[in-house]
Coordinates of C-alpha atoms in Angstrom, one line a residue:
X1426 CA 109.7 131.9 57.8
X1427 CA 107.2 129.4 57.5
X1428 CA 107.6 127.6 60.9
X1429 CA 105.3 124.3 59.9
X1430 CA 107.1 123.5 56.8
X1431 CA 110.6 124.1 58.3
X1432 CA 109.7 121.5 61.0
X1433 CA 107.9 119.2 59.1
X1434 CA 111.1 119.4 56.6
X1435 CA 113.1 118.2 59.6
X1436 CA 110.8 116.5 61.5
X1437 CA 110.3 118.6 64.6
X1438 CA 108.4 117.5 67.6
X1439 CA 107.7 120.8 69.5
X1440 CA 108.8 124.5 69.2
X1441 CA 107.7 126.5 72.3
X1442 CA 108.5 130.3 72.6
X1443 CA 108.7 131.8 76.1
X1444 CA 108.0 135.2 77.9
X1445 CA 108.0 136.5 81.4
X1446 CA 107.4 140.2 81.3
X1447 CA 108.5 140.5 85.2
X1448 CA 112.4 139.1 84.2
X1449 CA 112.3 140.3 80.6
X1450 CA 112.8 136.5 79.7
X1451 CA 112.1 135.9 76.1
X1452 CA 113.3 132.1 75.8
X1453 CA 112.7 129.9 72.6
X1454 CA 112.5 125.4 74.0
X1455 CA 112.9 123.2 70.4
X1456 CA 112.4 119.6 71.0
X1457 CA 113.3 117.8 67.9
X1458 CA 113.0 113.9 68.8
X1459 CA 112.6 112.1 71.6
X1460 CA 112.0 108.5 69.9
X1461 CA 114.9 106.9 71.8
X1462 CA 114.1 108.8 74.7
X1463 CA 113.3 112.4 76.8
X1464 CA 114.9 115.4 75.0
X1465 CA 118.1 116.7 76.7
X1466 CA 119.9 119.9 75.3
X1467 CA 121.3 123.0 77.4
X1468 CA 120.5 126.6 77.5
X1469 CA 121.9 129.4 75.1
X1470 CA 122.0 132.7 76.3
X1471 CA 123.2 134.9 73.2
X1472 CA 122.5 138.5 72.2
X1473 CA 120.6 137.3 68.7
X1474 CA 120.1 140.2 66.3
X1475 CA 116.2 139.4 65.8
X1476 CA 113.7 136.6 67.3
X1477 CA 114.4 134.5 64.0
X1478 CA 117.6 134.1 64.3
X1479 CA 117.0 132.8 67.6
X1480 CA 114.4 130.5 66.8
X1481 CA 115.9 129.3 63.7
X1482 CA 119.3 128.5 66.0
X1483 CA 117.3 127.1 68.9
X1484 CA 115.7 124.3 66.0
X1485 CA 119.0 123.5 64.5
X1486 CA 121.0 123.2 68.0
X1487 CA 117.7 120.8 68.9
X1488 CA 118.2 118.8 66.0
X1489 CA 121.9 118.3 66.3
X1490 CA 121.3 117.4 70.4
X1491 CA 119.6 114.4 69.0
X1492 CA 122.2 112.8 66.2
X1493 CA 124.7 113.6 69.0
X1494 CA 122.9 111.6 71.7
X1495 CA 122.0 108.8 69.3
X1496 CA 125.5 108.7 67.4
X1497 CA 126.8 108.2 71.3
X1498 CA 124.5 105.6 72.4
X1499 CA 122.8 107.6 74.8
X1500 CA 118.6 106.9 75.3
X1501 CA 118.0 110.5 74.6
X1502 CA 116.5 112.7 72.5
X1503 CA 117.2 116.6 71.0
X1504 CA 116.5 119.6 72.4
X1505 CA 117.7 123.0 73.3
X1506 CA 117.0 125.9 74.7
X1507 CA 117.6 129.7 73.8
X1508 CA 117.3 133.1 76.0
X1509 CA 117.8 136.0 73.7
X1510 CA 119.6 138.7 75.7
X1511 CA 123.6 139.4 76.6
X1512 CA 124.7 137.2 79.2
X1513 CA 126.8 139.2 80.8
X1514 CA 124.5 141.8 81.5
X1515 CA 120.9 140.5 81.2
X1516 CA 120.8 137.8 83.6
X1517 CA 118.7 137.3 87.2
X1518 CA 117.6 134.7 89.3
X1519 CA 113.3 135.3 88.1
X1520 CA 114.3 134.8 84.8
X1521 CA 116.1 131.2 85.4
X1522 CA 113.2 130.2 87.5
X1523 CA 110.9 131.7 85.2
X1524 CA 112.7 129.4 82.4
X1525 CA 112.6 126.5 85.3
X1526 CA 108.6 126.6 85.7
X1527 CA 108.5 126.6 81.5
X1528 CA 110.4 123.4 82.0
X1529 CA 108.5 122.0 84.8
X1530 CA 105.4 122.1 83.0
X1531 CA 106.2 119.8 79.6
X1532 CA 106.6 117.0 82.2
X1533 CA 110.0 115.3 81.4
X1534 CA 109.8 115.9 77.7
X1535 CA 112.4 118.0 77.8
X1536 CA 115.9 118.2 80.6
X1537 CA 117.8 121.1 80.4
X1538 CA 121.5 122.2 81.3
X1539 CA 124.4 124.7 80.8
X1540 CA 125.4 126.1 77.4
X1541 CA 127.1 128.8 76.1
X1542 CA 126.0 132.1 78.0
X1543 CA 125.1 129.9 80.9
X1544 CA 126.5 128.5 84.0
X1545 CA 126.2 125.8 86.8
X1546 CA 125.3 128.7 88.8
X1547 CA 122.4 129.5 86.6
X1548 CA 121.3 126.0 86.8
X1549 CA 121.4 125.4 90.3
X1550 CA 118.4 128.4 90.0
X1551 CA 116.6 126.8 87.0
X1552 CA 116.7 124.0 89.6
X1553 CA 115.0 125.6 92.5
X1554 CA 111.7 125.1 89.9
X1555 CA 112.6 121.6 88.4
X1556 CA 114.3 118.5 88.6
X1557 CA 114.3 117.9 85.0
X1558 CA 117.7 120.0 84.8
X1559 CA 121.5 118.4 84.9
X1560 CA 125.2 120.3 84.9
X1561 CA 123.9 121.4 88.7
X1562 CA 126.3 122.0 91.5
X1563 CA 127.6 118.8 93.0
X1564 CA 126.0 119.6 96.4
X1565 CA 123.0 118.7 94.5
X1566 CA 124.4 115.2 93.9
X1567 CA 125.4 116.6 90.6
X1568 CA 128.2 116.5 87.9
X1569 CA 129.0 120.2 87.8
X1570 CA 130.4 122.0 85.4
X1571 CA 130.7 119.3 82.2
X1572 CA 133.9 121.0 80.0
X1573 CA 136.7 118.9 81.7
X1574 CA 134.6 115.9 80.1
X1575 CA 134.1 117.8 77.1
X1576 CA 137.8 118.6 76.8
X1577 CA 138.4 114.8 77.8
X1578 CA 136.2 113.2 74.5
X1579 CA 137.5 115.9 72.3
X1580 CA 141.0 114.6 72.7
X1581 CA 140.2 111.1 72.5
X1582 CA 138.4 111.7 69.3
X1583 CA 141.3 113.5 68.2
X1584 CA 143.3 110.2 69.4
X1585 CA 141.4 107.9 66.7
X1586 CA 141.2 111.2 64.0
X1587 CA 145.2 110.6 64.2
X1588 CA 145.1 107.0 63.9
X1589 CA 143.0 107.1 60.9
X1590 CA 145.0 110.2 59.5
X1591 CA 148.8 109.2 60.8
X1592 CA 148.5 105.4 61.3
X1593 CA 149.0 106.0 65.1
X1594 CA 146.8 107.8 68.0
X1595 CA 149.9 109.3 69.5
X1596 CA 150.0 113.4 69.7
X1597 CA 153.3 113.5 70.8
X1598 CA 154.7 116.3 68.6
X1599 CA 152.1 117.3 66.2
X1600 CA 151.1 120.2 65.9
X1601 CA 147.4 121.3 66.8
X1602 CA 146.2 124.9 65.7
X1603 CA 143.6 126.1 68.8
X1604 CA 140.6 127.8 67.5
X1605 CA 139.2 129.4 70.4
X1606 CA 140.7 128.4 74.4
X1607 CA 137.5 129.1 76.4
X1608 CA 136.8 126.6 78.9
X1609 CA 136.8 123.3 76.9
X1610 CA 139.5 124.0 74.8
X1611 CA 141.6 125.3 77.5
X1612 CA 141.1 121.2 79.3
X1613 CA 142.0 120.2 75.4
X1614 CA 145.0 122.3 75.9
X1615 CA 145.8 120.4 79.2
X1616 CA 145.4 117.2 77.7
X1617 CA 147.3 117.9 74.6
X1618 CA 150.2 120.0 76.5
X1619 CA 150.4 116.8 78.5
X1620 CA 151.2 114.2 75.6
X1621 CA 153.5 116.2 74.3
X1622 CA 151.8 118.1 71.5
X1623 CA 153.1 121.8 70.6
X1624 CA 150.0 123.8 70.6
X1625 CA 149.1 127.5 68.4
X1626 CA 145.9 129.0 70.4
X1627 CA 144.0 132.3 69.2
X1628 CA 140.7 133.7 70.8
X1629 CA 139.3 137.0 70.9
X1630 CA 139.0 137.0 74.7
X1631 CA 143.6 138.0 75.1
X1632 CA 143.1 136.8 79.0
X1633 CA 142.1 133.2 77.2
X1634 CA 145.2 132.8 75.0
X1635 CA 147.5 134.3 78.0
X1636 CA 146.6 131.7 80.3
X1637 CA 147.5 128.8 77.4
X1638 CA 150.9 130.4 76.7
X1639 CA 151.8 130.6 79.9
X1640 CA 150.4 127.2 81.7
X1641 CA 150.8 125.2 78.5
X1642 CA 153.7 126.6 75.9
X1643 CA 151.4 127.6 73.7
X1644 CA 152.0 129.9 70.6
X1645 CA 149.9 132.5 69.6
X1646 CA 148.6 134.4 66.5
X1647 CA 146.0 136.9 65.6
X1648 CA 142.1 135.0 65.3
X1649 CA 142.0 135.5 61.3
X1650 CA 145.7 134.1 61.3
X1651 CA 144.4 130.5 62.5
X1652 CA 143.5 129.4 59.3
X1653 CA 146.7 129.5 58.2
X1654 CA 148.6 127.9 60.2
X1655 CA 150.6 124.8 59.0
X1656 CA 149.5 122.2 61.2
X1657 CA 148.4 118.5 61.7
X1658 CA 145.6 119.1 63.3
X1659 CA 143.4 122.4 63.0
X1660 CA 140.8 122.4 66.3
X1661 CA 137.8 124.6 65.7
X1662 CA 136.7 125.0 69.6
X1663 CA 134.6 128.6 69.4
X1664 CA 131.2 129.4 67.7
X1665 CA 129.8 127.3 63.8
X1666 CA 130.0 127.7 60.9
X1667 CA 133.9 127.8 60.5
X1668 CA 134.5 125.8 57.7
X1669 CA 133.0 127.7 54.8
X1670 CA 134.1 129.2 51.5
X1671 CA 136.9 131.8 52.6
X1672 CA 138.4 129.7 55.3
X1673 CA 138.7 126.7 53.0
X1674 CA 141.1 127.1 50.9
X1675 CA 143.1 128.4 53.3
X1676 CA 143.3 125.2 55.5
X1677 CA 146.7 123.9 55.9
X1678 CA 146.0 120.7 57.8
X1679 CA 145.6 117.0 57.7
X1680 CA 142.9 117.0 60.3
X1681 CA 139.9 118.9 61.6
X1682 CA 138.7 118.4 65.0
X1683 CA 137.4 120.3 67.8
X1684 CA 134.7 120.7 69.9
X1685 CA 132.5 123.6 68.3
X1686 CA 128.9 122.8 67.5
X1687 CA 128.1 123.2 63.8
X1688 CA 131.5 123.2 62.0
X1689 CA 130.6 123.3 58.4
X1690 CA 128.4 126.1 57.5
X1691 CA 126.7 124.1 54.5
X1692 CA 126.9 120.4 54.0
X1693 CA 128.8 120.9 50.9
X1694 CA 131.9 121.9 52.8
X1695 CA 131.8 118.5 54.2
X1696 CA 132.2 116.9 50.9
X1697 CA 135.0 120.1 49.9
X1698 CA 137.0 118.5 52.9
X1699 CA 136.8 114.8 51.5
X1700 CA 138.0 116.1 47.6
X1701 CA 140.8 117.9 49.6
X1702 CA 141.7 114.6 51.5
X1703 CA 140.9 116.2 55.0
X1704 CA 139.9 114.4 57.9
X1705 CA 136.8 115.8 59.0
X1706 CA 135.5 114.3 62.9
X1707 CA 131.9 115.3 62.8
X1708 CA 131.5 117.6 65.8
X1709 CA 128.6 115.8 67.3
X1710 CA 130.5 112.6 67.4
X1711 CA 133.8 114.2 68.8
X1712 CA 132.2 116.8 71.7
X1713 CA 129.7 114.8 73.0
X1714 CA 131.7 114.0 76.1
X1715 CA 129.4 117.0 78.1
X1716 CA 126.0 115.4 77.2
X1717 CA 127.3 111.8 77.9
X1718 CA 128.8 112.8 81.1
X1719 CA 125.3 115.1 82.4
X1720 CA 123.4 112.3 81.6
X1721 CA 125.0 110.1 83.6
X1722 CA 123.0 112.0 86.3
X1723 CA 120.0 110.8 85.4
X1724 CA 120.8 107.7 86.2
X1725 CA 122.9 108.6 89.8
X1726 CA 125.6 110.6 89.2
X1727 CA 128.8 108.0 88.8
X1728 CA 131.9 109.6 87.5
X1729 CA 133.4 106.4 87.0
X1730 CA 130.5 105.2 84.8
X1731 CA 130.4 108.6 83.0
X1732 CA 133.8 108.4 82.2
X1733 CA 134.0 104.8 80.8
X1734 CA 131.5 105.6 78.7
X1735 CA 133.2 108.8 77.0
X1736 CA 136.0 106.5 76.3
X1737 CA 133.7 105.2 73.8
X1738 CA 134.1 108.2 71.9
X1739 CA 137.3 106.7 70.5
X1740 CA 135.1 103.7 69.2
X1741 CA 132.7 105.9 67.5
X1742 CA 134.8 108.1 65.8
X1743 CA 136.4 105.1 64.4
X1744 CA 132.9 103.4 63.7
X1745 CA 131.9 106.6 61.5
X1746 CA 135.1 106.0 59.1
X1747 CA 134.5 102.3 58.9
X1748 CA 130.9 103.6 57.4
X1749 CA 132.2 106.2 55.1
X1750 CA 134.8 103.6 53.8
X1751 CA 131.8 100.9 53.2
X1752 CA 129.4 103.2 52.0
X1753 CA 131.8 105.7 49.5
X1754 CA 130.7 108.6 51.4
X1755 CA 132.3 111.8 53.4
X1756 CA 132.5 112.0 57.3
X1757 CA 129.7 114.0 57.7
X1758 CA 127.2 111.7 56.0
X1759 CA 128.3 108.6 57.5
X1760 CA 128.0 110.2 61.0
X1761 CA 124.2 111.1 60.2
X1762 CA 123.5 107.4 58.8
X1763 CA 124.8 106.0 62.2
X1764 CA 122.7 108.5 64.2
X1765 CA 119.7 107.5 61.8
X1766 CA 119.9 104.0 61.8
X1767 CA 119.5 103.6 65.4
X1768 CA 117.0 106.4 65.6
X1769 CA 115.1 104.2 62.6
X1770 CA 116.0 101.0 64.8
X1771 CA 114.3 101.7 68.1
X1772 CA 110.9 103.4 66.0
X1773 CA 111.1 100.0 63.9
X1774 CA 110.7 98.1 67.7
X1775 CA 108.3 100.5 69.0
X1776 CA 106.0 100.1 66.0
X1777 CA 106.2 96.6 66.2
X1778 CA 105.7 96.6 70.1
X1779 CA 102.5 98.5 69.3
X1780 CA 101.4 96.4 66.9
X1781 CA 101.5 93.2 68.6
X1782 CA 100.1 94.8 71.5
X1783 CA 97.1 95.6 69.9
X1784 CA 97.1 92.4 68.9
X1785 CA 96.6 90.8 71.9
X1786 CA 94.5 93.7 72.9
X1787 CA 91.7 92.2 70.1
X1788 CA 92.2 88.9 71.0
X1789 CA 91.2 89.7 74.5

């Protein structure tokens, strides 16, 4: 892989790779944009099969940390953060701080918190070296653990995906087909158990789709099953890359929305969704609810604030069809060209700013 001309094709900032032989940390920081403000993007601790693979995931989970901060009017920018080991065996506490100093030292550029593989545990650590790191325990005057919120803008996405789709926001007795009930999806659940929805869950974890039959009614089927299951609304809430040529065709809903990063494994399954007549909710728009909420820390953590402003979700999701209608094009697209046009709107001010500073600076 040519690293230059992959970043230049996307317009990377910064791509910083990261050892500590003492911990056996081996940690990839991708900073994509930070024109509308710092980059903020969690940690990913996954077993990758080669350094590649983690870098080239590290860039594109960067990248997408920045459309889902502008698309949800946040004054942030993209970045991320992988660890290439297994979670679950791998971990101690010199490798977080080890990951904290890294941190420390690009000055703000980059704010870091929880992700999949991590925890608010793992944080508190990372903070013992850095205050540039959200998603901390509350004793820290923090949020804590941001999937509740998650779970919370998920289903008000959902909300507007069924007005659009079903001419009403209500849930009350649709069905919604569960991909996944880890943490987020299992507050979905909640949410969606509560309105009255009947729910079909699958995950490989069995303890995860226990718990939703037995605290929520749920249904279960096998994890291959899921994609065909007749259903209103098909949630993806596990890993990317779902929507791709095998499960396709064998989608039997009106909606897709859910809070996995990376839904459609190429673009062109976007635009397979639109000639099917599909609702797709872009996943950056609909699960942004986490980053909106540990940013609020930044400012003072208010939960009051934080969750007024991922009411807004809602708004947005809506906002992204109103484009798509306008401009003739599929879900996916119109979600970028609202992330990009206010990206494209603050440079435009900032370049101007410039100029006419310099202006005044020759007049002088």
């Amino acid at each position: 892989m040519k690293w230059f001309d992959y970043m230049e094709r996307y317009d990377y900032e910064q791509l910083l790779l990261c050892q500590d032989k003492n911990s056996g940390l081996k940690a990839i920081i991708a900073i994509h944009d930070t024109t509308l403000g710092p980059a903020l993007g969690g940690v990913r601790m996954w077993n990758y099969a080669s350094e590649e693979e983690a870098i080239i995931d590290a860039l594109r989970l960067a990248r997408g940390m920045t459309y889902k901060a502008a698309a949800a009017g946040l004054n942030l920018g993209g970045g991320k953060t992988v660890i290439i080991g297994d979670p679950r065996k791998d971990k101690n506490e010199a490798m977080f701080r080890a990951l904290g100093r890294f941190i420390q030292g690009l000055n703000g550029r980059y704010i870091t918190a929880e992700d999949v593989g991590t925890t608010e545990e793992d944080m508190d650590i990372i903070h013992q070296e850095t205050r540039y790191v959200t998603g901390v325990s509350p004793a820290f005057g923090s949020s804590g653990n941001p999937s509740p919120v998650t779970a919370y803008g998920v289903y008000r996405g959902m909300k507007a995906a069924a007005k659009i789709a079903f001419g009403s926001d209500s849930l009350e007795g649709r069905t919604v087909a569960v991909q996944g009930v880890g943490s987020v999806a299992y507050h979905l659940c909640k949410h969606l158990h509560e309105e009255g929805a009947r729910l079909i869950v699958t995950d490989i974890v069995r303890e995860n789709v226990e718990r939703a039959v037995r605290d929520f009614g749920a249904e279960s089927v096998d994890p291959d099953k899921i994609y065909d299951v007749e259903c209103d609304i098909f949630s993806p809430c596990a890993l990317g890359a779902i929507i791709n040529d095998e499960t396709l065709p064998r989608l039997k809903c009106r909606v897709v929305a859910g809070s996995a990063n990376n839904q459609l494994k190429e673009e062109r399954h976007g635009d397979r969704l639109e000639e099917l007549g599909i609702i797709y909710v872009p996943d950056y728009v609909i699960n942004a609810g986490g980053l909106i909420n540990v940013a609020d820390e930044l400012l003072g953590y208010n939960r009051e604030r934080a969750m007024k402003k991922v009411e807004t979700i809602y708004d947005n999701v809506l906002k992204v069809f109103e484009i798509a209608k306008r401009d003739g094009i599929p879900s996916y697209k119109a979600a970028d060209r609202m992330a990009e046009e206010r990206i494209q709107s603050m440079a435009r001010s900032r370049s101007t700013f410039l100029q006419n500073e310099r202006h005044v600076l020759n007049m002088v």
